[in-house]
């Protein structure tokens, strides 16, 4: 008996959803995408009580939080492994992913401070958060000469870096020439079909203009 496709609840502009789309694409998982606005969709709370996106529904199992989802996919779908076997490389890979998902991306949402800052002040604050995280990653990868963050194959850190760099360039006016290693990775990511298909503008809920 055929099992139902996993369902990804997300939003085109969400970098957290973007990460999961990349992982699903890399692993060749056939999934259904459902766009949701957790602020306005009362039914979404039944799927994810904390009302954050993304969430993945796999048969009768629901997992939320992009890192948890991707690690679940890593265990269930061994093709294209995202975590290296060697402890030091694995630790570096996880550090990169965690800087993005703990020290950069969540702070972007606080830039508005509930309307207490002007748009320019909010943008400058978000740019400082991104700059701090990007500079930290550049230092971690000082001397890196591989195609991607920890080698010549895509790993977990790359899955987290790509959406953050995309948002930095397209939403937050970040000058990537200040981060030459990350800029080089970005160019490499944009050549990979799995990354291209996951781009925000390529999602069915993205604005047409």
XYZ file of C-alpha atoms in Angstrom:
209
model
C 0.000 0.000 0.000
C 1.401 3.344 -1.038
C 2.035 5.829 1.717
C 0.959 9.441 1.464
C 3.481 12.076 0.524
C 4.969 14.083 3.385
C 3.339 17.501 3.630
C 5.457 20.590 4.235
C 3.608 23.543 5.716
C 5.562 26.708 5.071
C 5.716 30.059 3.347
C 7.644 31.231 0.318
C 9.471 34.011 2.157
C 10.353 31.994 5.247
C 14.061 31.137 5.340
C 13.251 28.319 7.774
C 10.905 26.795 5.195
C 13.538 27.461 2.528
C 16.045 25.266 4.396
C 13.651 22.346 4.557
C 12.779 22.649 0.871
C 16.480 22.391 0.024
C 16.904 19.286 2.199
C 13.828 17.607 0.708
C 15.054 18.373 -2.804
C 18.586 17.136 -2.153
C 17.236 13.869 -0.788
C 14.823 13.461 -3.677
C 11.750 13.298 -1.455
C 8.442 13.700 -3.274
C 6.408 15.965 -0.988
C 3.322 18.138 -0.984
C 3.748 21.839 -0.242
C 1.024 23.737 1.611
C 1.435 27.468 2.023
C 0.234 28.786 5.357
C 0.156 32.057 7.258
C 0.271 31.045 10.930
C -0.905 34.499 11.991
C -4.179 34.259 10.104
C -4.876 30.531 9.727
C -6.583 29.285 12.905
C -6.388 25.654 11.794
C -2.584 25.676 11.676
C -2.426 25.679 15.469
C -3.902 22.171 15.386
C -0.838 21.051 13.409
C 1.775 23.037 15.298
C 0.620 24.439 18.663
C 3.441 26.984 18.775
C 2.237 28.253 15.359
C 5.670 28.646 13.803
C 6.621 27.484 10.335
C 7.675 25.134 8.914
C 6.039 21.915 10.008
C 6.281 18.526 8.310
C 3.464 15.992 8.448
C 4.629 12.481 7.601
C 1.715 10.035 7.802
C 0.505 10.494 11.393
C 3.730 12.099 12.651
C 4.229 15.859 12.896
C 7.599 17.510 13.407
C 8.223 21.241 13.546
C 11.332 23.434 13.685
C 13.542 23.390 10.616
C 16.550 21.788 12.313
C 14.427 19.017 13.835
C 12.728 18.415 10.483
C 16.017 18.200 8.599
C 17.552 15.845 11.165
C 14.418 13.685 10.893
C 14.826 13.638 7.121
C 18.505 12.782 7.555
C 17.580 9.694 9.570
C 14.678 8.594 7.385
C 16.222 9.272 3.970
C 19.902 8.264 3.960
C 20.465 9.344 0.358
C 22.668 12.435 0.087
C 23.796 12.461 3.733
C 24.000 15.979 5.173
C 26.069 15.227 8.264
C 29.700 14.121 7.916
C 30.953 11.058 9.758
C 34.097 12.587 11.225
C 33.501 14.227 14.633
C 35.435 17.448 13.980
C 33.795 18.046 10.607
C 30.401 17.213 12.061
C 30.931 19.664 14.920
C 31.922 22.419 12.489
C 28.920 21.631 10.300
C 26.569 21.901 13.279
C 28.230 25.115 14.461
C 27.560 26.778 11.115
C 23.929 25.640 11.061
C 23.379 26.772 14.635
C 24.891 30.211 14.127
C 22.339 30.717 11.369
C 19.307 29.261 13.137
C 20.077 30.547 16.651
C 22.183 33.692 16.316
C 21.092 35.295 13.029
C 17.677 34.306 11.688
C 15.583 34.601 14.901
C 16.939 38.090 15.560
C 15.835 39.291 12.125
C 12.242 39.125 13.307
C 12.982 41.378 16.246
C 14.193 44.215 14.052
C 10.811 45.929 14.148
C 10.602 45.918 17.951
C 6.818 46.106 17.699
C 6.904 49.349 15.753
C 9.239 51.193 18.112
C 11.878 51.609 15.401
C 11.627 53.328 12.051
C 12.077 51.161 8.944
C 15.639 52.459 8.529
C 16.491 51.782 12.180
C 14.984 48.309 11.932
C 16.992 47.515 8.797
C 20.225 48.719 10.394
C 19.596 46.550 13.454
C 18.961 43.452 11.347
C 22.077 44.209 9.289
C 24.133 44.272 12.489
C 22.806 40.871 13.533
C 23.583 39.407 10.120
C 27.030 41.004 10.025
C 27.915 39.589 13.453
C 26.903 36.074 12.414
C 28.499 36.220 8.984
C 31.792 37.492 10.422
C 31.777 34.637 12.933
C 31.253 32.064 10.173
C 33.980 33.640 8.035
C 36.383 33.266 10.980
C 35.355 29.642 11.515
C 36.076 28.960 7.853
C 39.248 31.014 7.551
C 41.469 29.428 4.922
C 38.622 27.336 3.491
C 39.382 26.364 -0.110
C 36.627 23.782 -0.626
C 33.631 24.295 -2.893
C 31.189 24.256 0.015
C 31.402 24.909 3.742
C 33.133 21.728 4.893
C 34.049 19.998 1.675
C 33.213 19.492 -1.954
C 29.790 18.031 -1.159
C 26.815 19.915 0.248
C 26.257 19.415 3.982
C 23.930 20.690 6.701
C 25.715 24.015 7.108
C 25.209 24.779 3.429
C 21.489 24.012 3.690
C 21.264 26.675 6.409
C 23.658 29.164 4.840
C 22.004 29.357 1.423
C 18.635 30.770 2.592
C 20.326 33.158 5.014
C 22.610 34.543 2.323
C 19.676 34.816 -0.075
C 17.672 36.791 2.489
C 20.693 38.951 3.315
C 21.087 39.960 -0.315
C 17.467 40.227 -1.391
C 15.726 41.466 1.761
C 18.320 43.161 3.922
C 20.660 44.886 1.452
C 23.810 43.148 2.697
C 27.013 43.742 0.742
C 28.425 40.238 0.366
C 31.831 41.497 -0.778
C 32.584 41.845 2.947
C 32.219 38.075 3.296
C 34.227 36.558 0.428
C 33.965 32.940 1.566
C 30.197 33.108 1.926
C 29.870 34.982 -1.363
C 31.782 32.202 -3.095
C 29.506 29.578 -1.540
C 26.440 31.514 -2.682
C 27.604 31.402 -6.283
C 28.149 27.646 -5.987
C 24.735 27.059 -4.382
C 22.985 28.867 -7.202
C 24.299 26.292 -9.668
C 22.590 23.366 -7.906
C 19.085 22.432 -9.160
C 17.901 21.413 -5.669
C 18.789 24.889 -4.398
C 17.302 26.643 -7.419
C 13.958 24.856 -7.043
C 13.791 25.836 -3.362
C 14.245 29.575 -3.960
C 11.447 31.735 -2.527
C 10.481 33.203 -5.886
C 9.951 29.695 -7.283
C 7.274 28.722 -4.760
C 3.576 28.616 -5.683
C 2.640 31.162 -3.002
C 5.254 33.717 -4.087
C 3.879 36.998 -5.443
C 3.659 37.069 -9.225
C 5.421 40.428 -9.412
